[in-house]
Short mmCIF file of C-alpha atoms and ligand atoms in Angstrom, two decimals:
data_model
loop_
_atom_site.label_atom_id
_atom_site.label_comp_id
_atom_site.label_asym_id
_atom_site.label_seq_id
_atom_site.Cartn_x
_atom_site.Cartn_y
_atom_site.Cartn_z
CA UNK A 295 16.57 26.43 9.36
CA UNK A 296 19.37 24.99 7.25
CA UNK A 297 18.95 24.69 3.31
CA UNK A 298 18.44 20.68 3.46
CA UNK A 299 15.73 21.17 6.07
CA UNK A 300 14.34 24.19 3.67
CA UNK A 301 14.03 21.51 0.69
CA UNK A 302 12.99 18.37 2.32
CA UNK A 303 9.78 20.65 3.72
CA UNK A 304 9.68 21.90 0.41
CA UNK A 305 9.42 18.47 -0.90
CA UNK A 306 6.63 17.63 2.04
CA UNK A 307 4.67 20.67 1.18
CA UNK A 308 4.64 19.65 -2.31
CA UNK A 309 3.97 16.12 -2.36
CA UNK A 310 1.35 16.92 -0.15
CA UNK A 311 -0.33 19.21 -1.86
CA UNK A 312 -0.36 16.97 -5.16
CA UNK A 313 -1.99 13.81 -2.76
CA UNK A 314 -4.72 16.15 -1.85
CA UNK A 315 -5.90 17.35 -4.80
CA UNK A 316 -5.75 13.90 -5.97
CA UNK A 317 -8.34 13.27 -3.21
CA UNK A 318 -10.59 16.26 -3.61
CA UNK A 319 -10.91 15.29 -7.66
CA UNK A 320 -11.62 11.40 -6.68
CA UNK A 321 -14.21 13.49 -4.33
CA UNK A 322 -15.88 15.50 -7.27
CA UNK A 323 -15.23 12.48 -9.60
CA UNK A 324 -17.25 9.92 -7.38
CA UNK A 325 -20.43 12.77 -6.84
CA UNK A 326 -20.41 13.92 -10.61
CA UNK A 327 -20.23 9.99 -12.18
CA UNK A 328 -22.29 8.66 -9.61
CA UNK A 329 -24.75 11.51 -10.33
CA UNK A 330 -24.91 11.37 -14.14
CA UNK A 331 -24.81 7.77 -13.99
CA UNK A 332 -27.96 7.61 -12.56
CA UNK A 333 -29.58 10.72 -14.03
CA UNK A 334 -28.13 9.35 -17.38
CA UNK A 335 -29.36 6.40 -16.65
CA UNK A 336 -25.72 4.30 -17.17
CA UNK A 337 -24.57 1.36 -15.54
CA UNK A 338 -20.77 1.58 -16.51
CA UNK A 339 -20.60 5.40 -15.27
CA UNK A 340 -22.12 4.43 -11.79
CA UNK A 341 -19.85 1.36 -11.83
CA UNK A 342 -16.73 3.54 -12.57
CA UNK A 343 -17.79 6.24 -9.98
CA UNK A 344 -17.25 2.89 -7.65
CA UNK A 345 -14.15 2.95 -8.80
CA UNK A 346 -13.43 6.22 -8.27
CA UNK A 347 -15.01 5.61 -4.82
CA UNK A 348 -12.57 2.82 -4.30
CA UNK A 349 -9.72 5.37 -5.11
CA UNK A 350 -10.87 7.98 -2.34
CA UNK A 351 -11.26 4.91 0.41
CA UNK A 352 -7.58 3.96 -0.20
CA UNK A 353 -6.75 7.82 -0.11
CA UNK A 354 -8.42 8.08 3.00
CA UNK A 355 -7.11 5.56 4.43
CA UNK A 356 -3.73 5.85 3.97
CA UNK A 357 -4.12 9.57 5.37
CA UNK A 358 -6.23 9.00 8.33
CA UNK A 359 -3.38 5.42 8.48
CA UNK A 360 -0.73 8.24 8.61
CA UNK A 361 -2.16 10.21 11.23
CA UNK A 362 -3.97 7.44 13.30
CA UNK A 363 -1.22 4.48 12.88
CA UNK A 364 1.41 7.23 13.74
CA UNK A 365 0.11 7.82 17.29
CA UNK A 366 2.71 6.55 19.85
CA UNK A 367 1.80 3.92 21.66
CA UNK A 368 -0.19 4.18 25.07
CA UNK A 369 -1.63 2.44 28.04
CA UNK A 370 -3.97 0.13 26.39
CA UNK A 371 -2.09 -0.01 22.73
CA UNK A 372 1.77 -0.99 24.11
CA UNK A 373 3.06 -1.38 20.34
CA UNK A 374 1.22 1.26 19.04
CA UNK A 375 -1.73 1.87 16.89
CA UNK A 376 -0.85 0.74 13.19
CA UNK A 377 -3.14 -2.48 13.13
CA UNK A 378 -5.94 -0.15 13.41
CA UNK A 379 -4.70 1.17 9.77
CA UNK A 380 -4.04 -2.99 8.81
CA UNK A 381 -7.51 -3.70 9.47
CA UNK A 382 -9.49 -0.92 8.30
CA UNK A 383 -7.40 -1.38 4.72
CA UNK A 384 -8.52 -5.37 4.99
CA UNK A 385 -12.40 -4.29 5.39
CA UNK A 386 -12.20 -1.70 2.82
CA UNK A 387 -10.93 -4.29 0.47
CA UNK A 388 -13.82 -6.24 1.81
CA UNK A 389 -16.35 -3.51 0.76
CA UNK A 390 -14.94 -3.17 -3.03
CA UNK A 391 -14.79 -7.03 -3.63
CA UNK A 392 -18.76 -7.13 -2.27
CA UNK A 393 -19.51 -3.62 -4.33
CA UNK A 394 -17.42 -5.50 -7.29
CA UNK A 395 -19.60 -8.55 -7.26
CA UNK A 396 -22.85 -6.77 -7.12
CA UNK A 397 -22.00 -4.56 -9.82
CA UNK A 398 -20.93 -7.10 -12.36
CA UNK A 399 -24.03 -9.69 -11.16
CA UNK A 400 -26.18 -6.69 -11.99
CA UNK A 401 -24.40 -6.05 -15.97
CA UNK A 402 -24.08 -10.00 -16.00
CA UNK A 403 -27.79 -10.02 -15.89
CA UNK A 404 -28.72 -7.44 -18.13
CA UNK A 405 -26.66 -8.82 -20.77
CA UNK A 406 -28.51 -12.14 -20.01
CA UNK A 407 -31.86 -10.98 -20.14
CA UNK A 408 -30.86 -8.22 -22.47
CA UNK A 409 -32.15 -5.30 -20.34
CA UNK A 410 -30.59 -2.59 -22.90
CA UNK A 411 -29.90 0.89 -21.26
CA UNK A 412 -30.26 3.58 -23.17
CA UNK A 413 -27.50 6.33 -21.48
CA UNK A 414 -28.23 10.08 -22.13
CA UNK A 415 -25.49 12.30 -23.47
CA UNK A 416 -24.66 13.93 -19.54
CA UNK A 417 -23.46 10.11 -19.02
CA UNK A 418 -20.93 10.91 -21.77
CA UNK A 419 -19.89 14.24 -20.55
CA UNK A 420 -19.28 13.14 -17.03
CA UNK A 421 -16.77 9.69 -18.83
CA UNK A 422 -15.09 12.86 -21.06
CA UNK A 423 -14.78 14.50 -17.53
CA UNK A 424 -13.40 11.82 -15.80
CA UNK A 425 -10.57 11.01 -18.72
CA UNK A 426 -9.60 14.68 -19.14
CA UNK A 427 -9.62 15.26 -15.38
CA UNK A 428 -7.52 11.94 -14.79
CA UNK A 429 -5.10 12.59 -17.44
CA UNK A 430 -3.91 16.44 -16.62
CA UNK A 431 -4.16 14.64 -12.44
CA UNK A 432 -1.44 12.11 -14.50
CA UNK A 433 0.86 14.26 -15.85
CA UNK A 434 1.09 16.72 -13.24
CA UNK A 435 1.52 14.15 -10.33
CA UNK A 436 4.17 12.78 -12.64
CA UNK A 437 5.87 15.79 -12.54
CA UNK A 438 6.29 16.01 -8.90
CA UNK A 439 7.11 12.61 -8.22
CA UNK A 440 9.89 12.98 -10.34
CA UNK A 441 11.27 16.27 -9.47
CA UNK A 442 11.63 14.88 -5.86
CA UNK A 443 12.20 11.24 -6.55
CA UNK A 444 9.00 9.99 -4.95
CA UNK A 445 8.24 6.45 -5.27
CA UNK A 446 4.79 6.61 -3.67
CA UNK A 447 3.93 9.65 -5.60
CA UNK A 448 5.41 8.37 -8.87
CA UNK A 449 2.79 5.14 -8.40
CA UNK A 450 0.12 7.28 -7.58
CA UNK A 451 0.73 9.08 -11.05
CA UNK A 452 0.15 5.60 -12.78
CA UNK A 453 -2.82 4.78 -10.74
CA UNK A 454 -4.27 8.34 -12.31
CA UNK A 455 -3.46 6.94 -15.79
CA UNK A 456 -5.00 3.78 -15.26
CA UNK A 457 -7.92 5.29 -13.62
CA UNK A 458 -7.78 7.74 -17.03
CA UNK A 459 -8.27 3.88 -19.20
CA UNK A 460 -11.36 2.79 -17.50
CA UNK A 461 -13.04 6.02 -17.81
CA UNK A 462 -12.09 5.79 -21.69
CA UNK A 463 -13.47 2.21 -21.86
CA UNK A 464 -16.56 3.89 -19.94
CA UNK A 465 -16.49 6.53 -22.70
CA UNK A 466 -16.64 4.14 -25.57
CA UNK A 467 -19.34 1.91 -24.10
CA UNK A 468 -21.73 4.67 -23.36
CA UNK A 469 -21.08 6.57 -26.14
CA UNK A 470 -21.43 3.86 -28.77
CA UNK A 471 -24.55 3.05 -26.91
CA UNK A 472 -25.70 6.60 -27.17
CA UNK A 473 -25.06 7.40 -30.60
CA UNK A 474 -26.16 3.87 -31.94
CA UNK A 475 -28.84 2.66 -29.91
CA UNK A 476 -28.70 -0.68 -31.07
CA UNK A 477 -25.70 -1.23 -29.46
CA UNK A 478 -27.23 -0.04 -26.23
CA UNK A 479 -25.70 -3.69 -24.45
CA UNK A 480 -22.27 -2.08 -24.60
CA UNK A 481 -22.96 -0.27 -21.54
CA UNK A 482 -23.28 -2.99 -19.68
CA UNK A 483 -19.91 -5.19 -21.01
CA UNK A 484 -18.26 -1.65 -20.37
CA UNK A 485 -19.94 -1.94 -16.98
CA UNK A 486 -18.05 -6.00 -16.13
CA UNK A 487 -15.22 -4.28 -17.15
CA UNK A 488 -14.57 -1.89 -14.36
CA UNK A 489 -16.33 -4.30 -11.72
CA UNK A 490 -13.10 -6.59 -12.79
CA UNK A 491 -10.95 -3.17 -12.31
CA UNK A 492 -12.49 -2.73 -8.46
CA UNK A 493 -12.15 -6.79 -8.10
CA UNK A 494 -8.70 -6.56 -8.36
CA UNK A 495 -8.27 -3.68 -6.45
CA UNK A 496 -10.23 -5.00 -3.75
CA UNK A 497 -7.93 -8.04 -3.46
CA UNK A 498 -5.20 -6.96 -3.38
CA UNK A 499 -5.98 -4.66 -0.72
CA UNK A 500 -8.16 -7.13 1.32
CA UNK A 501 -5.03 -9.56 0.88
CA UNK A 502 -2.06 -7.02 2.35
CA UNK A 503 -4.59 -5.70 5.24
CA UNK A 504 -4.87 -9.18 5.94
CA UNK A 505 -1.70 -10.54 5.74
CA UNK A 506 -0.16 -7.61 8.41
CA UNK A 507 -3.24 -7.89 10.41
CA UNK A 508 -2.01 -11.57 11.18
CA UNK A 509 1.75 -10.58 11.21
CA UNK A 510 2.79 -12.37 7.84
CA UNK A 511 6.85 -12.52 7.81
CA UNK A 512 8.53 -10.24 5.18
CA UNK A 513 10.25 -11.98 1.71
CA UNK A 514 13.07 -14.27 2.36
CA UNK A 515 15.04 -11.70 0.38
CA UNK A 516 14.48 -9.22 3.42
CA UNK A 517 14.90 -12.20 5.95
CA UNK A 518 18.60 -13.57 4.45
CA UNK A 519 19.63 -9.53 4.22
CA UNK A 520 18.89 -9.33 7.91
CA UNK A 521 20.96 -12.80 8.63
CA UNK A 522 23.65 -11.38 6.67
CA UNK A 523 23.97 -7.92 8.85
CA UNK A 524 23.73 -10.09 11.92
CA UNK A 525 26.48 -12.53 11.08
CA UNK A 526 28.85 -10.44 9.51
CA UNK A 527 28.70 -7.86 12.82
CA UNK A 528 31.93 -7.18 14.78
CA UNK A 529 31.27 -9.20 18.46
CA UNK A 530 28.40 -11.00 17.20
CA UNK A 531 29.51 -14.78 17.27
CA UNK A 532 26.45 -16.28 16.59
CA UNK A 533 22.14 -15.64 16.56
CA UNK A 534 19.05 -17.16 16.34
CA UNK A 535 15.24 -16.55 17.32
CA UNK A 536 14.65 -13.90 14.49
CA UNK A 537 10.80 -12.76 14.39
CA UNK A 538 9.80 -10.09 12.24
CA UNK A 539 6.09 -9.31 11.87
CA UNK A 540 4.76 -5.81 10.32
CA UNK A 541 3.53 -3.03 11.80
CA UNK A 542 1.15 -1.16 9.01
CA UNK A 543 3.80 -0.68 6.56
CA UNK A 544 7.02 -1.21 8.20
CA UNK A 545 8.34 -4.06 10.26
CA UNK A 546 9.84 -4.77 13.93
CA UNK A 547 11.78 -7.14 14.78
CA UNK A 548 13.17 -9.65 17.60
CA UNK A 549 16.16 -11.62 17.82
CA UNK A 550 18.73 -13.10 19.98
CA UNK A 551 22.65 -12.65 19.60
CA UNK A 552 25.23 -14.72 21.27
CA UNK A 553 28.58 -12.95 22.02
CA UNK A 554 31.66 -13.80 23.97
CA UNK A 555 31.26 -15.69 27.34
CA UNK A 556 33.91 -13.53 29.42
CA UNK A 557 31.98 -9.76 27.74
CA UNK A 558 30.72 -7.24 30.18
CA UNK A 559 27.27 -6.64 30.47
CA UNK A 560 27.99 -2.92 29.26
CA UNK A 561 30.44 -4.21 26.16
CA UNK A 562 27.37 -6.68 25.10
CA UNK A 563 24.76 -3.85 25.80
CA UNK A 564 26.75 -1.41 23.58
CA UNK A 565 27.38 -4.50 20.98
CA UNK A 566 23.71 -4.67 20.37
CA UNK A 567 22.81 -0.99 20.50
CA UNK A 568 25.23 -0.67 17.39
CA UNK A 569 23.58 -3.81 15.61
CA UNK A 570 19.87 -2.60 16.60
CA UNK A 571 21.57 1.20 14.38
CA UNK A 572 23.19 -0.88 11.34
CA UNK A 573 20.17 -2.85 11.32
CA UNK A 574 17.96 -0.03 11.09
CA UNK A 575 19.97 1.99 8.61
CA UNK A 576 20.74 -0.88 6.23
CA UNK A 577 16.75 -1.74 5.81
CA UNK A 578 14.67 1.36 6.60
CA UNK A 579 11.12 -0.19 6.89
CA UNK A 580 12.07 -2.08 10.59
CA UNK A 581 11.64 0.46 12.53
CA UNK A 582 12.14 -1.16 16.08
CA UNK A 583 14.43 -3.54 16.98
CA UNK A 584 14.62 -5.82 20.58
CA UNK A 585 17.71 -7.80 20.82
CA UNK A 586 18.60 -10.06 23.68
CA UNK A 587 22.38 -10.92 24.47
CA UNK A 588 23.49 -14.62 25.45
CA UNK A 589 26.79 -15.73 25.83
CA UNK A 590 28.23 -17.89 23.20
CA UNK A 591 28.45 -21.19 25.70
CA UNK A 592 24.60 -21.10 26.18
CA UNK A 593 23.65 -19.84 23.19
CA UNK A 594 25.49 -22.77 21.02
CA UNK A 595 22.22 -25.34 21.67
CA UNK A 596 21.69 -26.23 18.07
CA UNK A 597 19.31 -23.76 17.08
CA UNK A 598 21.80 -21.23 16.14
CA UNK A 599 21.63 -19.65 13.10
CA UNK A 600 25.40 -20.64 11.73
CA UNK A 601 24.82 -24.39 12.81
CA UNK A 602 21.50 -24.30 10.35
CA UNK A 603 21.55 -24.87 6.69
CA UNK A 604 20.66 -21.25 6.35
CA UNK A 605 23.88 -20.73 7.83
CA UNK A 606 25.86 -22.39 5.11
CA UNK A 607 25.22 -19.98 2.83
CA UNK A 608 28.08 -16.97 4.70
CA UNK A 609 30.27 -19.94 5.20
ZN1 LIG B 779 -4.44 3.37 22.39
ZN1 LIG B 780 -8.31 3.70 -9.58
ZN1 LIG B 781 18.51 -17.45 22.72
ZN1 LIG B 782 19.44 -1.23 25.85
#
């Protein structure tokens, strides 16, 4: 085994081991809050052990999207399996927004009727828990994400921290209401607070499961990059028919390239087996390319990509 391979498992084995224990403390987290919420009779715990819930589903999911979504294609799944890992992330945002709604109807209603709660300390031992717990989870997945430069792991870290701030606004809702009963209520505000928290979380993951379930198109930004590789590649004269579409968190793409009438078929296969490598080396998420080859007499039909005002741009 060389020394890169040595340190790049190294860095697997590492940033792996951080991920999990982030799950397995979301896992004691969701049992312990959801537990004293209830015991300690507090809606704001039980609402932020939903979020902590929400936390483990998106772990999950992006582990069993790793395994699953990785498994080559097959018989019945030609481009392989990573909508399965699209759509499962689009109905677990589902599940938060509904869980989000019902929690803050439910604090919306007790501040409305003024149905005051009145939380019992193991409701403020299990917020202290969850801040402390979050925070060292925060500063040791920091660590790691910096030592080997990992973007994922680095916005993990932040997620711990800001999972760290809505167990402190927990904290401070149940334990004013604890220690001054009239201002039991604060429970419940502290409770609309995190259902907003899981709200957005469950948008924003409903949204991007639903937006590469139905193949939305990467940023223009990616799209122009891609012209620009195309057009400015040795033998390439001219293209057009770009379709890129996502496939769980990377991309594939189509396209057509016109080259020289008079080419060999071998000279114009070998033209676009070097494109389909620069391609896939200048942006790493496309991970397949298809390109067909057309000579330039055919291919100049007015939908080529120079001849659009796209084009104008590399002029
Ligand atoms: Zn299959
Ligand atoms: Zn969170
Ligand atoms: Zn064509
Ligand atoms: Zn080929």
């Amino acid at each position: 085994m060389s020394t890169l391979d040595k340190v790049l498992n190294k860095r697997e084995a590492e940033t792996t081991r951080i991920t999990v224990l982030g799950l397995l403390i979301n896992i004691a987290l969701v049992i312990i809050k959801l537990g004293s919420g209830f015991l300690g009779n507090s809606r704001a715990l039980i609402a932020d052990a939903m979020h902590s819930f929400s936390d483990l589903g998106t772990d999950i999911i992006t582990l069993i999207g790793v395994k699953w979504g990785s498994k080559p294609a097959d018989e019945d799944h030609h481009y392989g399996h990573q909508k399965i890992e699209s759509l499962a992330q689009f109905l677990m945002g589902l599940f938060l927004v509904a869980t989000a709604i019902g929690i803050g109807f439910s604090a919306g209603k007790a501040i409305y009727f003024h149905e005051v709660n009145h939380p019992g300390l193991i409701a403020i031992f299990a917020a202290a828990l969850s801040v402390v717990s979050k925070e060292v989870l925060y500063r040791y997945t920091i660590k790691v994400g910096d030592r080997w430069k990992s973007q994922t792991i680095i916005a993990n870290a932040w997620h711990h921290r800001s999972d760290s701030f809505s167990s402190i606004a927990v904290l401070l809702g149940v334990g004013a209401a604890y220690f001054i009963p009239s201002l039991g209520i604060l429970d419940a505000y502290a409770s609309i607070l995190v259902s907003f928290l899981i709200l957005k979380i469950g948008m924003n993951t409903m949204i991007s499961g639903f937006k590469e379930t139905v193949d939305t198109a990467p940023s223009r930004k990616v799209v122009m990059h891609l012209h620009k590789i195309v057009a400015d590649f040795p033998g390439v004269t001219d293209h057009h028919n770009v379709k890129i579409r996502p496939l769980g968190s990377s991309l594939c793409l189509t396209l057509h390239i016109c080259v020289k009438d008079k080419l060999t078929v071998e000279a114009g296969h070998e033209i676009s087996v070097e494109l389909k490598e620069k391609i896939m080396r200048s942006i790493p998420s496309i991970i397949d390319v298809l390109i067909h080859v057309e000579p330039h007499s055919s291919c100049s039909k007015g939908n080529c990509f120079y001849k659009s005002s796209m084009g104008n741009i590399y002029k």
